[in-house]
mmCIF file of C-alpha atoms in Angstrom:
data_model
loop_
_atom_site.group_PDB
_atom_site.id
_atom_site.type_symbol
_atom_site.label_atom_id
_atom_site.label_comp_id
_atom_site.label_asym_id
_atom_site.label_seq_id
_atom_site.Cartn_x
_atom_site.Cartn_y
_atom_site.Cartn_z
ATOM 1 C CA UNK B 9 54.661 -10.481 14.116
ATOM 2 C CA UNK B 10 53.229 -7.898 16.466
ATOM 3 C CA UNK B 11 50.875 -6.624 13.753
ATOM 4 C CA UNK B 12 49.816 -10.183 12.914
ATOM 5 C CA UNK B 13 49.111 -11.025 16.564
ATOM 6 C CA UNK B 14 47.259 -7.750 17.067
ATOM 7 C CA UNK B 15 45.053 -8.332 13.992
ATOM 8 C CA UNK B 16 44.408 -11.944 14.974
ATOM 9 C CA UNK B 17 43.421 -10.923 18.531
ATOM 10 C CA UNK B 18 41.217 -8.086 17.285
ATOM 11 C CA UNK B 19 39.422 -10.379 14.823
ATOM 12 C CA UNK B 20 38.931 -13.050 17.505
ATOM 13 C CA UNK B 21 37.503 -10.545 19.973
ATOM 14 C CA UNK B 22 35.200 -9.055 17.332
ATOM 15 C CA UNK B 23 33.890 -12.466 16.286
ATOM 16 C CA UNK B 24 33.356 -13.457 19.914
ATOM 17 C CA UNK B 25 31.325 -10.319 20.631
ATOM 18 C CA UNK B 26 29.244 -10.695 17.471
ATOM 19 C CA UNK B 27 28.633 -14.422 18.069
ATOM 20 C CA UNK B 28 27.477 -13.710 21.616
ATOM 21 C CA UNK B 29 25.082 -11.096 20.265
ATOM 22 C CA UNK B 30 23.795 -13.635 17.706
ATOM 23 C CA UNK B 31 23.123 -16.176 20.462
ATOM 24 C CA UNK B 32 21.156 -13.578 22.415
ATOM 25 C CA UNK B 33 19.028 -12.684 19.386
ATOM 26 C CA UNK B 34 18.723 -16.219 18.029
ATOM 27 C CA UNK B 35 14.921 -16.031 17.809
ATOM 28 C CA UNK B 36 14.908 -12.741 15.934
ATOM 29 C CA UNK B 37 15.833 -13.547 12.370
ATOM 30 C CA UNK B 38 16.086 -9.946 11.207
ATOM 31 C CA UNK B 39 18.413 -8.990 14.083
ATOM 32 C CA UNK B 40 20.684 -11.979 13.417
ATOM 33 C CA UNK B 41 20.919 -11.018 9.753
ATOM 34 C CA UNK B 42 21.959 -7.481 10.673
ATOM 35 C CA UNK B 43 24.574 -8.698 13.147
ATOM 36 C CA UNK B 44 26.122 -11.143 10.674
ATOM 37 C CA UNK B 45 26.277 -8.466 7.985
ATOM 38 C CA UNK B 46 27.992 -5.967 10.305
ATOM 39 C CA UNK B 47 30.391 -8.683 11.512
ATOM 40 C CA UNK B 48 31.574 -9.323 7.962
ATOM 41 C CA UNK B 49 32.163 -5.609 7.388
ATOM 42 C CA UNK B 50 34.121 -5.186 10.638
ATOM 43 C CA UNK B 51 36.303 -8.277 10.118
ATOM 44 C CA UNK B 52 37.071 -7.299 6.519
ATOM 45 C CA UNK B 53 38.013 -3.769 7.582
ATOM 46 C CA UNK B 54 40.381 -5.141 10.258
ATOM 47 C CA UNK B 55 42.124 -7.394 7.719
ATOM 48 C CA UNK B 56 42.484 -4.538 5.205
ATOM 49 C CA UNK B 57 43.952 -2.118 7.754
ATOM 50 C CA UNK B 58 46.230 -4.828 9.197
ATOM 51 C CA UNK B 59 47.524 -5.792 5.743
ATOM 52 C CA UNK B 60 48.182 -2.158 4.863
ATOM 53 C CA UNK B 61 50.041 -1.618 8.158
ATOM 54 C CA UNK B 62 52.134 -4.781 7.609
ATOM 55 C CA UNK B 63 53.123 -3.809 4.065
ATOM 56 C CA UNK B 64 54.034 -0.259 5.116
ATOM 57 C CA UNK B 65 56.856 -1.679 7.290
ATOM 58 C CA UNK B 66 58.473 -3.529 4.389
ATOM 59 C CA UNK B 67 60.945 -1.389 2.392
ATOM 60 C CA UNK B 68 59.674 -0.754 -1.116
ATOM 61 C CA UNK B 69 56.143 -1.889 -0.291
ATOM 62 C CA UNK B 70 54.903 1.502 0.898
ATOM 63 C CA UNK B 71 53.214 2.207 -2.444
ATOM 64 C CA UNK B 72 51.239 -1.024 -2.246
ATOM 65 C CA UNK B 73 50.156 -0.128 1.289
ATOM 66 C CA UNK B 74 49.023 3.293 0.143
ATOM 67 C CA UNK B 75 47.169 1.691 -2.779
ATOM 68 C CA UNK B 76 45.292 -0.607 -0.404
ATOM 69 C CA UNK B 77 44.270 2.316 1.788
ATOM 70 C CA UNK B 78 43.282 4.328 -1.295
ATOM 71 C CA UNK B 79 41.180 1.405 -2.520
ATOM 72 C CA UNK B 80 39.502 1.259 0.875
ATOM 73 C CA UNK B 81 38.771 4.966 0.577
ATOM 74 C CA UNK B 82 37.262 4.473 -2.883
ATOM 75 C CA UNK B 83 35.182 1.620 -1.509
ATOM 76 C CA UNK B 84 33.945 3.844 1.304
ATOM 77 C CA UNK B 85 33.041 6.507 -1.258
ATOM 78 C CA UNK B 86 31.147 3.949 -3.330
ATOM 79 C CA UNK B 87 29.251 2.858 -0.229
ATOM 80 C CA UNK B 88 28.420 6.498 0.441
ATOM 81 C CA UNK B 89 27.065 6.970 -3.065
ATOM 82 C CA UNK B 90 25.090 3.739 -2.845
ATOM 83 C CA UNK B 91 23.577 4.893 0.441
ATOM 84 C CA UNK B 92 22.009 7.950 -1.176
ATOM 85 C CA UNK B 93 18.797 6.005 -1.679
ATOM 86 C CA UNK B 94 18.824 4.943 1.969
ATOM 87 C CA UNK B 95 19.399 8.565 2.964
ATOM 88 C CA UNK B 96 16.506 9.720 0.798
ATOM 89 C CA UNK B 97 14.285 7.131 2.489
ATOM 90 C CA UNK B 98 15.312 8.463 5.907
ATOM 91 C CA UNK B 99 14.566 12.037 4.861
ATOM 92 C CA UNK B 100 11.261 10.854 3.386
ATOM 93 C CA UNK B 101 10.391 9.168 6.675
ATOM 94 C CA UNK B 102 11.063 12.404 8.549
ATOM 95 C CA UNK B 103 8.822 14.302 6.129
ATOM 96 C CA UNK B 104 6.021 11.783 6.708
ATOM 97 C CA UNK B 105 6.387 11.941 10.487
ATOM 98 C CA UNK B 106 6.415 15.748 10.699
ATOM 99 C CA UNK B 107 4.069 16.717 7.842
ATOM 100 C CA UNK B 108 1.442 14.051 8.734
ATOM 101 C CA UNK B 109 0.036 13.148 5.289
ATOM 102 C CA UNK B 110 -1.024 9.949 7.054
ATOM 103 C CA UNK B 111 -0.426 8.198 10.339
ATOM 104 C CA UNK B 112 -0.515 4.696 11.761
ATOM 105 C CA UNK B 113 -4.067 3.365 11.576
ATOM 106 C CA UNK B 114 -5.096 5.434 8.529
ATOM 107 C CA UNK B 115 -6.726 3.708 5.558
ATOM 108 C CA UNK B 116 -4.927 4.947 2.433
ATOM 109 C CA UNK B 117 -4.561 4.273 -1.291
ATOM 110 C CA UNK B 118 -1.139 4.777 -2.912
ATOM 111 C CA UNK B 119 -1.130 5.501 -6.663
ATOM 112 C CA UNK B 120 -4.390 3.541 -7.074
ATOM 113 C CA UNK B 121 -2.341 0.339 -6.698
ATOM 114 C CA UNK B 122 -1.865 -0.279 -2.978
ATOM 115 C CA UNK B 123 -4.858 -0.027 -0.673
ATOM 116 C CA UNK B 124 -4.754 -0.811 3.026
ATOM 117 C CA UNK B 125 -4.156 0.317 6.605
ATOM 118 C CA UNK B 126 -0.876 1.886 7.725
ATOM 119 C CA UNK B 127 0.592 -0.303 10.475
ATOM 120 C CA UNK B 128 4.126 1.105 10.797
ATOM 121 C CA UNK B 129 6.240 4.051 9.627
ATOM 122 C CA UNK B 130 9.999 3.461 9.889
ATOM 123 C CA UNK B 131 12.895 5.652 8.773
ATOM 124 C CA UNK B 132 13.301 3.498 5.670
ATOM 125 C CA UNK B 133 9.823 2.354 4.627
ATOM 126 C CA UNK B 134 6.118 2.464 5.369
ATOM 127 C CA UNK B 135 4.285 -0.790 6.098
ATOM 128 C CA UNK B 136 0.705 -1.158 4.827
ATOM 129 C CA UNK B 137 -1.620 -4.100 5.541
ATOM 130 C CA UNK B 138 -3.937 -4.736 2.593
ATOM 131 C CA UNK B 139 -7.371 -6.391 2.668
ATOM 132 C CA UNK B 140 -5.695 -9.796 2.188
ATOM 133 C CA UNK B 141 -3.755 -9.243 5.446
ATOM 134 C CA UNK B 142 -0.485 -9.019 3.505
ATOM 135 C CA UNK B 143 2.192 -6.568 4.607
ATOM 136 C CA UNK B 144 3.339 -4.224 1.822
ATOM 137 C CA UNK B 145 6.602 -2.333 2.365
ATOM 138 C CA UNK B 146 6.958 0.886 0.358
ATOM 139 C CA UNK B 147 10.178 2.964 0.490
ATOM 140 C CA UNK B 148 9.543 6.375 1.995
ATOM 141 C CA UNK B 149 11.200 8.122 -0.953
ATOM 142 C CA UNK B 150 8.671 6.490 -3.302
ATOM 143 C CA UNK B 151 5.610 7.072 -1.151
ATOM 144 C CA UNK B 152 6.528 10.763 -0.806
ATOM 145 C CA UNK B 153 6.379 11.162 -4.594
ATOM 146 C CA UNK B 154 3.143 9.180 -4.934
ATOM 147 C CA UNK B 155 -0.462 10.298 -5.025
ATOM 148 C CA UNK B 156 -2.055 9.310 -1.723
ATOM 149 C CA UNK B 157 -5.771 9.099 -1.001
ATOM 150 C CA UNK B 158 -6.233 9.164 2.771
ATOM 151 C CA UNK B 159 -9.744 8.070 3.705
ATOM 152 C CA UNK B 160 -9.029 8.746 7.385
ATOM 153 C CA UNK B 161 -7.936 12.366 6.863
ATOM 154 C CA UNK B 162 -10.521 14.933 7.914
ATOM 155 C CA UNK B 163 -14.139 13.924 7.236
ATOM 156 C CA UNK B 164 -14.207 10.114 7.020
ATOM 157 C CA UNK B 165 -17.674 9.966 5.400
ATOM 158 C CA UNK B 166 -17.377 8.254 2.014
ATOM 159 C CA UNK B 167 -19.705 8.211 -0.969
ATOM 160 C CA UNK B 168 -20.240 4.863 -2.664
ATOM 161 C CA UNK B 169 -21.366 4.937 -6.301
ATOM 162 C CA UNK B 170 -23.886 2.187 -7.079
ATOM 163 C CA UNK B 171 -24.249 1.603 -10.828
ATOM 164 C CA UNK B 172 -26.952 -0.708 -12.175
ATOM 165 C CA UNK B 173 -28.017 -1.142 -15.812
ATOM 166 C CA UNK B 174 -31.651 -1.555 -16.892
ATOM 167 C CA UNK B 175 -33.143 -2.306 -20.300
ATOM 168 C CA UNK B 176 -34.411 0.393 -22.672
ATOM 169 C CA UNK B 177 -37.986 -0.832 -22.226
ATOM 170 C CA UNK B 178 -37.898 -0.216 -18.458
ATOM 171 C CA UNK B 179 -40.014 2.421 -16.753
ATOM 172 C CA UNK B 180 -37.120 4.527 -15.423
ATOM 173 C CA UNK B 181 -39.141 6.281 -12.699
ATOM 174 C CA UNK B 182 -40.245 2.927 -11.296
ATOM 175 C CA UNK B 183 -36.707 1.491 -11.487
ATOM 176 C CA UNK B 184 -35.330 4.570 -9.692
ATOM 177 C CA UNK B 185 -37.972 4.349 -6.944
ATOM 178 C CA UNK B 186 -37.248 0.655 -6.360
ATOM 179 C CA UNK B 187 -33.511 1.305 -6.292
ATOM 180 C CA UNK B 188 -33.924 4.154 -3.795
ATOM 181 C CA UNK B 189 -36.094 1.989 -1.525
ATOM 182 C CA UNK B 190 -33.417 -0.718 -1.355
ATOM 183 C CA UNK B 191 -30.683 1.804 -0.622
ATOM 184 C CA UNK B 192 -32.754 3.440 2.123
ATOM 185 C CA UNK B 193 -33.297 0.066 3.811
ATOM 186 C CA UNK B 194 -29.596 -0.510 4.458
ATOM 187 C CA UNK B 195 -28.648 0.389 8.064
ATOM 188 C CA UNK B 196 -25.172 1.534 7.006
ATOM 189 C CA UNK B 197 -26.586 4.401 4.940
ATOM 190 C CA UNK B 198 -25.557 7.860 6.190
ATOM 191 C CA UNK B 199 -27.618 10.999 5.616
ATOM 192 C CA UNK B 200 -24.922 13.347 4.321
ATOM 193 C CA UNK B 201 -27.205 16.209 3.332
ATOM 194 C CA UNK B 202 -26.645 19.711 4.661
ATOM 195 C CA UNK B 203 -29.420 21.628 6.376
ATOM 196 C CA UNK B 204 -29.804 23.763 3.267
ATOM 197 C CA UNK B 205 -30.170 20.684 1.059
ATOM 198 C CA UNK B 206 -32.797 19.266 3.409
ATOM 199 C CA UNK B 207 -34.763 22.507 3.226
ATOM 200 C CA UNK B 208 -34.622 22.377 -0.574
ATOM 201 C CA UNK B 209 -36.029 18.854 -0.516
ATOM 202 C CA UNK B 210 -32.945 17.114 -1.902
ATOM 203 C CA UNK B 211 -33.530 13.358 -1.467
ATOM 204 C CA UNK B 212 -31.298 11.457 0.942
ATOM 205 C CA UNK B 213 -30.313 9.139 -1.900
ATOM 206 C CA UNK B 214 -29.758 10.847 -5.242
ATOM 207 C CA UNK B 215 -30.203 8.608 -8.304
ATOM 208 C CA UNK B 216 -29.529 9.762 -11.847
ATOM 209 C CA UNK B 217 -29.282 8.322 -15.343
ATOM 210 C CA UNK B 218 -25.563 8.532 -16.120
ATOM 211 C CA UNK B 219 -25.169 6.599 -19.356
ATOM 212 C CA UNK B 220 -27.095 5.336 -22.366
ATOM 213 C CA UNK B 221 -25.063 2.278 -23.291
ATOM 214 C CA UNK B 222 -25.214 -0.190 -26.158
ATOM 215 C CA UNK B 223 -27.490 -2.575 -24.285
ATOM 216 C CA UNK B 224 -28.485 -0.829 -21.059
ATOM 217 C CA UNK B 225 -29.366 2.445 -19.384
ATOM 218 C CA UNK B 226 -27.091 2.970 -16.366
ATOM 219 C CA UNK B 227 -28.627 4.257 -13.145
ATOM 220 C CA UNK B 228 -26.280 5.592 -10.483
ATOM 221 C CA UNK B 229 -27.081 6.018 -6.800
ATOM 222 C CA UNK B 230 -24.948 8.167 -4.484
ATOM 223 C CA UNK B 231 -24.952 6.301 -1.143
ATOM 224 C CA UNK B 232 -22.951 7.647 1.814
ATOM 225 C CA UNK B 233 -21.415 5.706 4.692
ATOM 226 C CA UNK B 234 -19.409 6.677 7.791
ATOM 227 C CA UNK B 235 -16.076 5.262 6.610
ATOM 228 C CA UNK B 236 -14.490 3.983 3.415
ATOM 229 C CA UNK B 237 -14.725 0.427 4.733
ATOM 230 C CA UNK B 238 -18.440 0.824 5.432
ATOM 231 C CA UNK B 239 -18.914 2.348 1.971
ATOM 232 C CA UNK B 240 -17.324 -0.687 0.334
ATOM 233 C CA UNK B 241 -19.504 -3.077 2.337
ATOM 234 C CA UNK B 242 -22.556 -0.940 1.592
ATOM 235 C CA UNK B 243 -21.892 -1.156 -2.146
ATOM 236 C CA UNK B 244 -21.579 -4.950 -2.124
ATOM 237 C CA UNK B 245 -24.764 -5.404 -0.098
ATOM 238 C CA UNK B 246 -26.772 -2.996 -2.250
ATOM 239 C CA UNK B 247 -25.759 -4.616 -5.534
ATOM 240 C CA UNK B 248 -27.151 -7.917 -4.259
ATOM 241 C CA UNK B 249 -30.288 -6.361 -2.776
ATOM 242 C CA UNK B 250 -31.087 -4.330 -5.902
ATOM 243 C CA UNK B 251 -30.607 -7.351 -8.179
ATOM 244 C CA UNK B 252 -32.960 -9.479 -6.091
ATOM 245 C CA UNK B 253 -35.557 -6.694 -5.895
ATOM 246 C CA UNK B 254 -35.404 -6.048 -9.637
ATOM 247 C CA UNK B 255 -36.037 -9.747 -10.242
ATOM 248 C CA UNK B 256 -39.197 -9.531 -8.117
ATOM 249 C CA UNK B 257 -40.346 -6.381 -9.900
ATOM 250 C CA UNK B 258 -39.610 -7.903 -13.330
ATOM 251 C CA UNK B 259 -37.125 -5.121 -14.080
ATOM 252 C CA UNK B 260 -34.628 -6.468 -16.573
ATOM 253 C CA UNK B 261 -30.892 -6.015 -16.057
ATOM 254 C CA UNK B 262 -29.681 -6.681 -19.611
ATOM 255 C CA UNK B 263 -26.380 -8.057 -20.750
ATOM 256 C CA UNK B 264 -24.826 -8.113 -24.214
ATOM 257 C CA UNK B 265 -25.185 -11.289 -26.239
ATOM 258 C CA UNK B 266 -24.229 -12.354 -29.730
ATOM 259 C CA UNK B 267 -25.765 -14.624 -32.329
ATOM 260 C CA UNK B 268 -23.302 -16.828 -34.144
ATOM 261 C CA UNK B 269 -24.322 -17.848 -37.673
ATOM 262 C CA UNK B 270 -22.534 -20.752 -39.276
ATOM 263 C CA UNK B 271 -22.482 -20.714 -43.059
ATOM 264 C CA UNK B 272 -22.272 -24.007 -44.892
ATOM 265 C CA UNK B 273 -19.960 -24.253 -47.829
ATOM 266 C CA UNK B 274 -21.785 -24.850 -51.117
#
């Protein structure tokens, strides 16, 4: 009876304390979830220990009591094994914090799949906001084993590759000159040449023929901007500007097309 009353009182007190904490954090959904989860664990542990203590006082039931405690120990071991992933995430978070591969506010790309700005680094995961303003949570253990491109690390200047195809009948020198003029007009363009390159007369915007395709000759311009975000915007603006200018200059941007021939049955 004493054990029963003690367990009942302990469970009642525990529930009261947890319920009061839930009422205080009623507006914080994540905190309430944590509190309810911990409450279930605590109440279950009290019942298990109370049952084992009750059975240990009954003659001949000591083995059952020991079995219950042993089962609880096995359960605790299983929880420990299951928490290895959580522990690896914590260790990964510490590595990120102290080794500084990236920090909050950096614009990064993870395994060429996730691209965005780091908004939070916790002990368990890293939160990245992508261009759609969606929050992406990546476990620290995974992000530590991933290939990371940090556009905010060191020199933030970024080169944007502008590829445009022209027809085989096009005067390439004229097409390159027109393309360079449009790139030079954009205010976001950054002169990334070194002093030595300037002395050698290297143009601010380098344009080369990079491919002879099935239906077009591909011209590529190397255009620099201050940041990766500016480089992306620069690319979009230049593609539009070059297309419109080529239309005025009667420079054809070809596209593949097919002729379909229908044969009539004789």
